[in-house]
Structures are given as C-alpha cells and as structure tokens.
Amino acid sequence: MENFGYKIVLLAILMSVAGGARGASLLDCADIESVEARLACYDELAGRVEEKISESQAPAVSTQKREVIRQEAAAVAIGQKPVTDAFTIKRAIRSKIMRMTYIGDDGRRFVDQSTHQVAFRAGDRVRLERGFMGAKILVRSDGLRLKVKEVTP
Amino acid sequence: MTEQAHWSAFWNQGHATTFGDFFRDGYQGSIGRWISEASAAWPQEGQLLDLGCGNCGLLTSILELGCSLSYVGVDPADVIVNERAQALLETRPNTIQLLSGQGAEKVALPDQSAQVAVSIFGFEYAQSATAVPELSRLLASGGTFHFLMHHSESIVTQMSKRALDEYDKAEIDAVIAALTVISDRAERVELSKLKDDLLAEQARTKINEFAAQYLSESDAKQTNVTMFEFMTTALRFFKLVRQPSAKRLEFIEGLRLEYLHYRARFEQMMSVAKNEAEIRGFCELCQTYGLTVEAPQAFHDERGIIAWKISGTK
C-alpha cells in the first residue's frame, strides 16, 4: 500500500514539476524534435523532480499535504488551472454515523470524505477546487481543506 | 420493515439519485443528455409527472433546462425536494407538487392530468399490472412518457450484484456486536481502564482483525468496497468513546440500520431489473391499455448498458 502510494506521489510530482513555471512539461519535452534539446529538457525536468521528492519526503509533510500537491500538480501538468468557485455553507449536517454533509447556499450538496475530525460549519465561506481525476476539495478561508464528494443532482 | 422504509432511509440521507454511485455526473452526464433530448418535444404548458421521484433529482434537471411545465413528483417513500431544486425554484415560475407516500399504482390526481410522464429507475418498482393502467388514466390524450428502467445486464445491476456479493452479514453483525460490547464496558469501567478490561479488549481485537482484513488491500480491483466502507464507517465509533452512552448506542444502531437498508435496496434493485423478454412483456401490457410504445432499446454510455429506454404516447 505504502509503495503503491509512493509511486502515485512520485508520478504526480513528475507531472507537477514538469508543469512548473520554470520549465516545460513532460509532454512539452516529448514534443521537441531535436534530440539534444529534448534531452536537455528532460535533464532540467529531472533536477526539479529530485528537488520535489526531497521536499515531499520531509517529515513535516503530511499525507494530506502530499495529496494536495498531487492534485494541484496534476492539474498543472495537463495544462489546466484548477477550476474554482466559492460559496457559503448553509447547513452542515452530522449524521448518526458521524458522516458530515455540507449544503451550500446555492443548494449544492457535498459529503465529507476526509478522515479529519474537524469539519466545516454553517456560515463558513469555502471554495471548491477540482483536482486530479475529478477529485473535489472544499477549502475554507483559513486553509482547512476537506475532500468531498458532490451529490447534487 | 417495509420496502418503503429502506428507501425512505436512503432519501432521508439527502441523496438526489439512486445511481449517483454508478454515474458520477448524475443528471449532468448521459442521463442528463437523455432528459434534454426527450424534453425537446415536450409542450410549453401542462403538467409533468415524475414517477418514483425520490428527492426530485429530475426536477433540478428540468429547471436547469428551462422547462416551464408544472411538476408533480410521486414516490412511495418519504421524500423531499432537494436543496438545489429549492434554490432554483426561487427564481423560476414552475409550480410543484410532491405526492410523497404514493406509489405509481395509485396517484391522487385527476384523469388525463399529465402531458408528460417521466420515470428514471422508478416505475419498475411498482406493480406493472396496476401501475400501467394508472399511467394510462393519468396521461392526457397525446401525452408522452419517457422511462429509464433497470436492465438485467446494466452497469447498475452488475454493481448491485457486486455489492451484494461483497456484503458479509455475519461479519457486519460481529463488528456491531463488538462495538456494543465496547460501549457497554465503557459504561461499566472508567475510560482510563478500558484498555485493561478483558471483554473490551477482546472486542477491540476482533474489530482490528476485520479492519486489517478489509482496509489493507492495496489493489483497488481486489478491494471489497462494501466491507471497506463499512469498516471505515464502523471505526468512527472510536471518536465517540468519550461521549455519553446514548450517543454511542445511537451510532451503533445507525450503523446497523444503514447496512440493513443498504442490502435491502440492492436486493430490490436486482429484483426489478428486466431482461429482454420481460421488457417486451411490459411494452405489450402498455399497449393493452392504449399506450403506443416504441421498441425498447438498451441505453448505453461509454462504459456499457445503463438502462432500458422506453418511450411512448397515449
């Protein structure tokens, strides 16, 4: 499991740094016709990969943070800025089995899928970020990020 | 416990569709496109009947399409108008009526009161022998109906079968019994000494064994998704250990009911799914009651069959 997760993080980091502002993306490099230029592109990319791996493996980097890096990174890598929109949570409902559901002031409904004990409250202003593979994350103004599943019809 | 109770429990959780777990885009995806195409021929005025409406997911969709028909939702379970539809209704002229607690077999509306009838995975739960003549009674002359009905080979049916295959009642009961023991012991001994309590420790060890069994699979294809989700939910109990006994017991009973309803719903979904012979029989029944039905078609998306697509006219 850990190894599997590590591979995903590594792949995401690869894609992430590839999409960074300093250099071309992995796909950009692959498109370069000149062999020398293409190798140089990959070399530059590899340097940034090493840097990011060190960063992500620091003890202070939580699993959640890695997840966030991965989702944002992947969006960058495929050349898309994360789509965001903001709304206020009108109701936060905790079920008998501790499942949190958030209802936005526009009627949208989200089920909390994070493992955190903390939850949003009614009145919280949040923005919805769309991450890798359709993942959705609600982000509160203080930075609290919770992965959610949208169940709006 | 009645079939309606299982569905009422589901809709009370706020779900908007029964198929949200199967089609991520819900009414925005292929089903949404089907509604959009069907609605192109609907009249501007009149009444639309949503048979087996649940929490009115279809209403949201038709409001977003700009449909001006009045809406009547009918469902045998206790249902509500979902929050998204409520928000949209603040700026739309549509009138709506919700007939909660009524099946498609007997709807409290006058004869020929509907210009359009729609059902998305709803009508097949009713008894066809009475629901079809009732549909014929409710539709105005020239009125149309558009149904998506469970197909015996569909993705939904396959996933329902998988959910039932994965569901291990004995182990679910064992986990619930173990949680009950821990809750009981937490009441009898000080929390700080709970770890030293033999019965509580035995129960905790049992739960840990199940957790290890179901939560450690790294291959998504091999994961028992039903039991994975059950165990993930069950483990939330430990956040409540310091809460009053009533709160803990409420959690345990909620968990028991959740999975009782879960199984019952999937069993019912499987039981109402129709094969080709059955859907042809359904269409013949419709014709018996003056409804002209187009040849039934399997409705596909890129992953496979979604449903039977049935449409017709009175």
Coordinates of C-alpha atoms in Angstrom, one line a residue:
Chain A
M1 CA 0.0 0.0 0.0
E2 CA 2.7 2.4 1.0
N3 CA 4.8 1.6 -2.0
F4 CA 1.8 1.9 -4.3
G5 CA 1.0 5.3 -2.8
Y6 CA 4.6 6.4 -3.1
K7 CA 4.5 5.5 -6.8
I8 CA 1.4 7.7 -7.3
V9 CA 3.1 10.6 -5.4
L10 CA 6.2 10.2 -7.5
L11 CA 4.3 10.2 -10.7
A12 CA 2.3 13.2 -9.6
I13 CA 5.5 15.0 -8.7
L14 CA 7.0 14.2 -12.0
M15 CA 4.0 15.7 -13.7
S16 CA 3.9 18.6 -11.2
V17 CA 7.4 19.8 -11.7
A18 CA 7.1 19.2 -15.4
G19 CA 4.3 21.7 -15.5
G20 CA 6.2 24.3 -13.4
A21 CA 6.7 27.9 -14.4
R22 CA 10.4 27.5 -14.9
G23 CA 10.4 24.7 -17.5
A24 CA 8.4 22.7 -20.0
S25 CA 6.1 19.9 -19.1
L26 CA 6.8 16.3 -19.7
L27 CA 4.7 16.4 -22.8
D28 CA 6.3 19.6 -24.0
C29 CA 9.7 17.9 -23.7
A30 CA 8.5 14.9 -25.6
D31 CA 7.3 17.1 -28.5
I32 CA 10.8 18.6 -29.0
E33 CA 12.2 17.2 -32.3
S34 CA 15.9 17.9 -31.6
V35 CA 17.4 15.1 -29.7
E36 CA 19.9 17.4 -27.8
A37 CA 17.2 19.9 -26.9
R38 CA 14.8 17.1 -25.8
L39 CA 17.5 15.6 -23.6
A40 CA 18.3 19.0 -22.1
C41 CA 14.6 19.5 -21.4
Y42 CA 14.4 16.1 -19.6
D43 CA 17.6 16.8 -17.6
E44 CA 16.2 20.1 -16.4
L45 CA 13.0 18.3 -15.5
A46 CA 14.9 15.6 -13.6
G47 CA 16.6 18.2 -11.5
R48 CA 13.3 19.6 -10.4
V49 CA 11.9 16.1 -9.8
E50 CA 14.7 15.4 -7.3
E51 CA 14.1 18.7 -5.6
K52 CA 10.4 18.0 -5.2
I53 CA 10.9 14.4 -4.0
S54 CA 13.1 15.7 -1.2
E55 CA 10.5 18.3 -0.3
S56 CA 7.6 15.9 -0.3
Q57 CA 9.5 13.4 1.8
A58 CA 10.3 15.8 4.6
P59 CA 8.9 14.5 7.9
A60 CA 6.7 17.7 8.3
V61 CA 4.9 17.0 5.0
S62 CA 1.6 15.3 5.9
T63 CA -0.2 12.7 3.8
Q64 CA -2.9 15.3 3.3
K65 CA -0.4 17.8 2.0
R66 CA 1.0 15.2 -0.4
E67 CA -2.5 14.6 -1.7
V68 CA -3.0 18.3 -2.2
I69 CA 0.4 18.7 -4.0
R70 CA -0.5 15.7 -6.2
Q71 CA -3.9 17.0 -7.2
E72 CA -2.8 20.6 -7.9
A73 CA 0.3 19.3 -9.6
A74 CA -1.6 17.0 -11.9
A75 CA -3.9 19.8 -13.0
V76 CA -0.9 22.0 -13.8
A77 CA 0.8 19.2 -15.7
I78 CA -2.1 18.7 -18.0
G79 CA -2.1 22.4 -18.6
Q80 CA -5.3 23.3 -16.7
K81 CA -5.7 25.7 -13.8
P82 CA -7.9 24.2 -11.1
V83 CA -11.5 25.3 -11.6
T84 CA -12.6 27.0 -8.5
D85 CA -15.8 28.5 -7.3
A86 CA -16.8 29.9 -3.9
F87 CA -20.0 29.7 -1.8
T88 CA -21.2 29.8 1.8
I89 CA -22.1 26.6 3.7
K90 CA -25.8 27.0 4.6
R91 CA -26.1 23.8 6.6
A92 CA -23.5 21.3 8.0
I93 CA -25.2 18.1 8.9
R94 CA -23.6 15.3 11.0
S95 CA -25.5 12.0 10.7
K96 CA -25.9 9.4 13.5
I97 CA -22.9 7.6 12.0
M98 CA -20.7 10.7 12.0
R99 CA -21.0 11.4 8.3
M100 CA -20.8 15.1 7.5
T101 CA -22.8 16.6 4.7
Y102 CA -22.5 20.2 3.7
I103 CA -25.2 22.1 1.8
G104 CA -24.2 25.3 0.0
D105 CA -26.3 28.4 -0.2
D106 CA -26.9 27.5 -3.9
G107 CA -28.3 24.2 -2.9
R108 CA -25.3 22.1 -3.8
R109 CA -24.7 19.1 -1.5
F110 CA -21.3 17.6 -0.6
V111 CA -20.5 14.6 1.5
D112 CA -17.2 14.8 3.5
Q113 CA -14.8 12.1 2.5
S114 CA -11.8 13.2 4.5
T115 CA -10.5 11.4 7.6
H116 CA -10.3 14.6 9.7
Q117 CA -12.1 15.1 12.9
V118 CA -12.6 18.8 12.1
A119 CA -15.5 19.9 9.9
F120 CA -16.9 23.0 8.4
R121 CA -19.7 24.8 10.0
A122 CA -22.8 26.7 8.7
G123 CA -21.7 30.2 7.6
D124 CA -18.2 29.1 6.6
R125 CA -17.1 30.6 3.3
V126 CA -15.4 27.9 1.1
R127 CA -14.2 27.5 -2.4
L128 CA -14.5 24.3 -4.4
E129 CA -11.3 23.1 -6.1
R130 CA -11.3 20.4 -8.6
G131 CA -8.3 18.2 -8.5
F132 CA -6.8 15.3 -10.3
M133 CA -9.2 12.6 -11.6
G134 CA -12.3 14.6 -10.8
A135 CA -11.4 14.9 -7.1
K136 CA -13.2 17.8 -5.3
I137 CA -11.8 19.7 -2.3
L138 CA -13.6 22.3 -0.3
V139 CA -11.1 24.9 1.1
R140 CA -12.1 27.3 3.9
S141 CA -10.6 30.8 4.2
D142 CA -8.2 29.6 6.9
G143 CA -6.8 26.9 4.6
L144 CA -8.7 23.9 6.0
R145 CA -9.1 21.5 3.1
L146 CA -11.5 18.6 3.1
K147 CA -12.0 16.2 0.3
V148 CA -15.7 15.8 -0.6
K149 CA -18.0 14.0 -3.0
E150 CA -20.6 16.2 -4.6
V151 CA -24.1 14.6 -4.5
T152 CA -26.0 17.4 -6.1
P153 CA -28.5 16.1 -8.7
Chain B
M1 CA -39.7 -3.4 7.8
T2 CA -41.3 -2.3 4.5
E3 CA -39.6 -1.7 1.2
Q4 CA -40.6 1.9 1.5
A5 CA -38.7 2.1 4.8
H6 CA -35.4 1.2 3.2
W7 CA -35.9 3.8 0.5
S8 CA -37.1 6.4 3.0
A9 CA -33.9 5.9 5.0
F10 CA -32.0 6.4 1.8
W11 CA -33.8 9.6 0.7
N12 CA -33.7 11.0 4.3
Q13 CA -29.9 11.0 4.0
G14 CA -30.4 13.6 1.3
H15 CA -29.4 11.6 -1.8
A16 CA -30.6 13.1 -5.0
T17 CA -30.5 9.9 -7.2
T18 CA -30.2 6.2 -6.7
F19 CA -27.5 6.0 -9.3
G20 CA -25.1 8.6 -8.1
D21 CA -22.5 6.0 -7.1
F22 CA -22.6 4.5 -10.6
F23 CA -22.7 7.6 -12.8
R24 CA -20.5 10.3 -11.3
D25 CA -22.1 13.0 -13.4
G26 CA -25.6 12.1 -12.4
Y27 CA -28.1 14.2 -14.3
Q28 CA -25.3 16.1 -16.0
G29 CA -24.0 13.1 -17.9
S30 CA -25.6 10.7 -20.3
I31 CA -28.8 10.6 -18.3
G32 CA -28.9 14.4 -18.4
R33 CA -28.5 14.3 -22.2
W34 CA -31.3 11.8 -22.4
I35 CA -33.6 14.1 -20.4
S36 CA -32.5 17.1 -22.6
E37 CA -33.3 15.2 -25.8
A38 CA -36.7 13.9 -24.5
S39 CA -37.7 17.4 -23.3
A40 CA -37.2 18.9 -26.8
A41 CA -40.6 17.6 -27.7
W42 CA -42.4 18.5 -24.5
P43 CA -45.2 21.1 -24.6
Q44 CA -44.7 24.5 -23.1
E45 CA -47.6 24.2 -20.8
G46 CA -49.1 21.4 -18.7
Q47 CA -48.1 19.0 -16.1
L48 CA -45.1 16.7 -15.9
L49 CA -45.4 13.6 -13.7
D50 CA -42.2 12.2 -12.2
L51 CA -43.0 8.6 -11.1
G52 CA -40.6 7.4 -8.4
C53 CA -39.2 10.8 -8.0
G54 CA -37.0 10.3 -4.9
N55 CA -35.7 13.7 -3.8
C56 CA -36.7 15.3 -7.1
G57 CA -33.4 15.0 -8.9
L58 CA -35.2 15.2 -12.2
L59 CA -36.8 18.5 -11.1
T60 CA -33.4 20.1 -10.7
S61 CA -32.5 18.9 -14.2
I62 CA -35.6 20.2 -15.9
L63 CA -35.4 23.6 -14.1
E64 CA -31.9 24.0 -15.3
L65 CA -33.1 23.1 -18.8
G66 CA -35.6 26.0 -18.6
C67 CA -38.6 23.7 -18.8
S68 CA -41.8 25.5 -17.9
L69 CA -44.1 22.6 -17.1
S70 CA -45.7 22.2 -13.7
Y71 CA -44.0 19.4 -11.8
V72 CA -45.6 16.6 -9.8
G73 CA -43.3 14.2 -8.0
V74 CA -44.7 10.8 -6.9
D75 CA -42.9 8.4 -4.6
P76 CA -44.0 5.7 -2.2
A77 CA -41.2 6.6 0.2
D78 CA -40.8 9.7 2.3
V79 CA -39.1 12.2 0.1
I80 CA -38.3 15.9 -0.1
V81 CA -37.5 18.5 -2.8
N82 CA -33.7 18.6 -2.8
E83 CA -31.9 21.8 -1.8
R84 CA -30.6 22.5 -5.3
A85 CA -34.1 22.4 -6.8
Q86 CA -35.4 24.6 -3.9
A87 CA -32.7 27.2 -4.6
L88 CA -33.6 27.1 -8.4
L89 CA -37.3 27.4 -7.7
E90 CA -36.7 30.8 -6.0
T91 CA -36.2 32.3 -9.5
R92 CA -38.5 30.0 -11.6
P93 CA -42.2 30.2 -12.2
N94 CA -42.8 26.5 -12.2
T95 CA -45.4 25.2 -9.7
I96 CA -44.5 22.0 -8.0
Q97 CA -46.4 19.3 -6.0
L98 CA -44.9 16.4 -4.1
L99 CA -47.0 13.3 -3.5
S100 CA -44.8 11.6 -1.0
G101 CA -46.0 8.2 0.2
Q102 CA -47.8 7.3 -3.1
G103 CA -46.8 4.6 -5.5
A104 CA -47.3 4.7 -9.2
E105 CA -50.1 2.2 -8.8
K106 CA -52.4 4.8 -7.4
V107 CA -51.8 8.5 -7.8
A108 CA -54.1 11.1 -6.3
L109 CA -54.5 13.2 -9.5
P110 CA -57.5 13.5 -11.9
D111 CA -57.8 11.6 -15.1
Q112 CA -55.7 12.9 -18.1
S113 CA -54.0 15.5 -15.9
A114 CA -50.4 14.9 -17.2
Q115 CA -49.0 15.9 -20.6
V116 CA -45.7 14.2 -19.8
A117 CA -44.7 11.3 -17.5
V118 CA -41.1 10.6 -16.8
S119 CA -39.5 7.9 -14.6
I120 CA -35.8 7.3 -14.0
F121 CA -35.4 4.0 -12.3
G122 CA -38.7 4.3 -10.6
F123 CA -41.6 2.8 -12.5
E124 CA -40.3 -0.7 -12.4
Y125 CA -40.6 -0.8 -8.6
A126 CA -44.4 -0.5 -8.9
Q127 CA -46.7 -3.4 -9.7
S128 CA -47.0 -3.2 -13.5
A129 CA -50.4 -4.7 -13.6
T130 CA -51.9 -1.7 -11.7
A131 CA -49.3 1.0 -12.5
V132 CA -49.7 0.7 -16.3
P133 CA -53.4 1.3 -16.3
E134 CA -52.9 4.1 -13.8
L135 CA -50.4 5.7 -16.2
S136 CA -52.9 5.4 -19.0
R137 CA -55.5 7.1 -16.8
L138 CA -53.2 10.0 -15.8
L139 CA -51.9 10.8 -19.3
A140 CA -53.8 13.2 -21.4
S141 CA -54.6 12.2 -25.0
G142 CA -51.4 12.7 -27.0
G143 CA -49.4 12.8 -23.8
T144 CA -45.9 11.2 -23.8
F145 CA -44.0 9.0 -21.4
H146 CA -40.2 8.5 -21.1
F147 CA -38.8 5.9 -18.8
L148 CA -35.4 4.6 -18.0
M149 CA -35.8 1.2 -16.3
H150 CA -33.3 -1.2 -14.8
H151 CA -31.8 -3.6 -17.3
S152 CA -30.7 -7.0 -16.1
E153 CA -27.3 -6.5 -17.8
S154 CA -26.7 -2.9 -16.9
I155 CA -23.8 -1.4 -15.0
V156 CA -26.1 -0.6 -12.1
T157 CA -27.3 -4.2 -12.0
Q158 CA -23.7 -5.5 -12.2
M159 CA -22.6 -3.1 -9.4
S160 CA -25.6 -4.1 -7.3
K161 CA -24.7 -7.7 -7.7
R162 CA -21.1 -7.0 -6.7
A163 CA -22.3 -5.0 -3.6
L164 CA -24.5 -8.0 -2.5
D165 CA -21.7 -10.5 -3.2
E166 CA -19.3 -8.4 -1.1
Y167 CA -21.8 -7.9 1.8
D168 CA -20.9 -10.2 4.6
K169 CA -23.8 -10.1 7.0
A170 CA -22.1 -12.4 9.6
E171 CA -19.0 -10.1 9.8
I172 CA -21.1 -6.9 9.9
D173 CA -23.1 -8.4 12.8
A174 CA -19.9 -9.4 14.5
V175 CA -18.5 -5.9 14.3
I176 CA -21.7 -4.3 15.5
A177 CA -21.7 -6.8 18.4
A178 CA -18.1 -5.9 19.3
L179 CA -18.9 -2.2 19.2
T180 CA -21.8 -2.9 21.5
V181 CA -19.6 -4.7 24.0
I182 CA -17.1 -1.8 24.0
S183 CA -19.9 0.7 24.5
D184 CA -21.3 -1.4 27.4
R185 CA -17.9 -1.8 29.0
A186 CA -17.2 1.9 28.7
E187 CA -20.2 2.4 30.8
R188 CA -19.1 0.0 33.5
V189 CA -15.4 0.8 33.8
E190 CA -13.5 4.0 33.8
L191 CA -12.4 5.1 30.4
S192 CA -8.8 5.1 31.5
K193 CA -9.2 1.4 32.5
L194 CA -10.9 0.3 29.3
K195 CA -7.7 -1.0 27.9
D196 CA -7.3 -3.3 30.8
D197 CA -10.9 -4.7 30.5
L198 CA -10.7 -8.2 29.1
L199 CA -14.1 -8.0 27.3
A200 CA -13.5 -4.6 25.8
E201 CA -10.0 -5.7 24.6
Q202 CA -11.3 -8.9 23.1
A203 CA -13.9 -6.9 21.2
R204 CA -11.4 -4.3 20.1
T205 CA -9.0 -7.1 18.9
K206 CA -11.9 -8.6 16.8
I207 CA -12.6 -5.2 15.2
N208 CA -8.9 -4.7 14.5
E209 CA -8.8 -8.1 12.7
F210 CA -11.6 -7.1 10.4
A211 CA -10.1 -3.7 9.9
A212 CA -6.8 -5.3 8.9
Q213 CA -8.6 -7.7 6.6
Y214 CA -10.6 -5.1 4.7
L215 CA -8.6 -1.9 4.9
S216 CA -5.2 -3.1 3.9
E217 CA -5.8 -4.2 0.3
S218 CA -3.7 -2.1 -2.0
D219 CA -5.1 -3.4 -5.2
A220 CA -8.3 -1.4 -6.0
K221 CA -9.7 -4.2 -8.1
Q222 CA -9.4 -6.7 -5.3
T223 CA -10.8 -4.4 -2.6
N224 CA -14.1 -5.4 -1.1
V225 CA -15.6 -2.0 -1.4
T226 CA -18.7 -2.7 0.6
M227 CA -16.8 -4.0 3.6
F228 CA -14.1 -1.4 3.2
E229 CA -16.7 1.3 3.5
F230 CA -18.5 -0.5 6.3
M231 CA -15.2 -0.8 8.3
T232 CA -14.2 2.8 7.6
T233 CA -17.6 3.9 9.0
A234 CA -17.5 1.5 11.9
L235 CA -14.1 2.8 13.1
R236 CA -15.7 6.3 13.6
F237 CA -17.2 4.8 16.7
F238 CA -13.9 5.3 18.5
K239 CA -14.2 9.0 18.2
L240 CA -17.3 8.6 20.3
V241 CA -15.9 6.5 23.1
R242 CA -15.8 9.5 25.5
Q243 CA -19.4 10.6 24.5
P244 CA -22.4 9.6 26.6
S245 CA -23.7 6.1 26.2
A246 CA -26.8 7.2 24.4
K247 CA -24.6 8.8 21.7
R248 CA -22.6 5.7 21.2
L249 CA -25.7 3.5 21.0
E250 CA -27.2 5.9 18.5
F251 CA -24.2 5.4 16.4
I252 CA -24.3 1.6 16.6
E253 CA -28.0 1.5 15.8
G254 CA -27.5 3.9 12.9
L255 CA -24.7 1.8 11.5
R256 CA -26.8 -1.4 11.8
L257 CA -29.8 0.2 10.1
E258 CA -27.6 1.8 7.4
Y259 CA -26.3 -1.5 6.3
L260 CA -29.6 -3.3 6.7
H261 CA -31.2 -0.7 4.3
Y262 CA -28.1 -0.9 2.0
R263 CA -28.6 -4.6 1.4
A264 CA -32.3 -4.4 1.0
R265 CA -32.1 -1.6 -1.6
F266 CA -29.6 -3.5 -3.7
E267 CA -31.7 -6.7 -3.4
Q268 CA -34.7 -4.8 -4.6
M269 CA -32.8 -3.1 -7.5
M270 CA -31.7 -6.6 -8.7
S271 CA -35.2 -8.0 -8.4
V272 CA -36.8 -5.3 -10.6
A273 CA -34.2 -5.3 -13.3
K274 CA -35.7 -6.6 -16.6
N275 CA -34.3 -8.9 -19.3
E276 CA -35.4 -8.6 -22.9
A277 CA -38.4 -10.9 -22.6
E278 CA -39.6 -9.1 -19.5
I279 CA -39.3 -5.6 -21.1
R280 CA -41.2 -6.8 -24.1
G281 CA -43.9 -8.1 -21.8
F282 CA -44.0 -4.7 -20.2
C283 CA -44.4 -3.0 -23.5
E284 CA -47.2 -5.3 -24.5
L285 CA -49.0 -4.5 -21.3
C286 CA -48.7 -0.8 -22.1
Q287 CA -50.3 -1.4 -25.5
T288 CA -53.1 -3.3 -23.8
Y289 CA -54.0 0.0 -22.0
G290 CA -53.9 2.2 -25.1
L291 CA -50.3 3.3 -24.9
T292 CA -48.3 3.2 -28.0
V293 CA -44.7 2.2 -27.2
E294 CA -41.6 2.5 -29.3
A295 CA -39.5 -0.6 -29.5
P296 CA -37.5 -0.9 -26.2
Q297 CA -33.8 0.0 -26.6
A298 CA -30.8 -0.6 -24.4
F299 CA -29.5 2.8 -23.4
H300 CA -25.7 2.9 -23.4
D301 CA -22.9 5.1 -22.3
E302 CA -19.2 4.5 -23.0
R303 CA -19.0 2.0 -20.2
G304 CA -21.9 -0.2 -21.2
I305 CA -25.6 -0.6 -20.7
I306 CA -27.3 1.9 -18.4
A307 CA -30.9 1.0 -18.7
W308 CA -33.9 0.1 -20.8
K309 CA -35.1 3.2 -22.7
I310 CA -38.9 3.1 -23.0
S311 CA -41.0 5.9 -24.6
G312 CA -44.4 6.1 -26.0
T313 CA -47.6 8.1 -26.4
K314 CA -51.2 7.8 -25.3

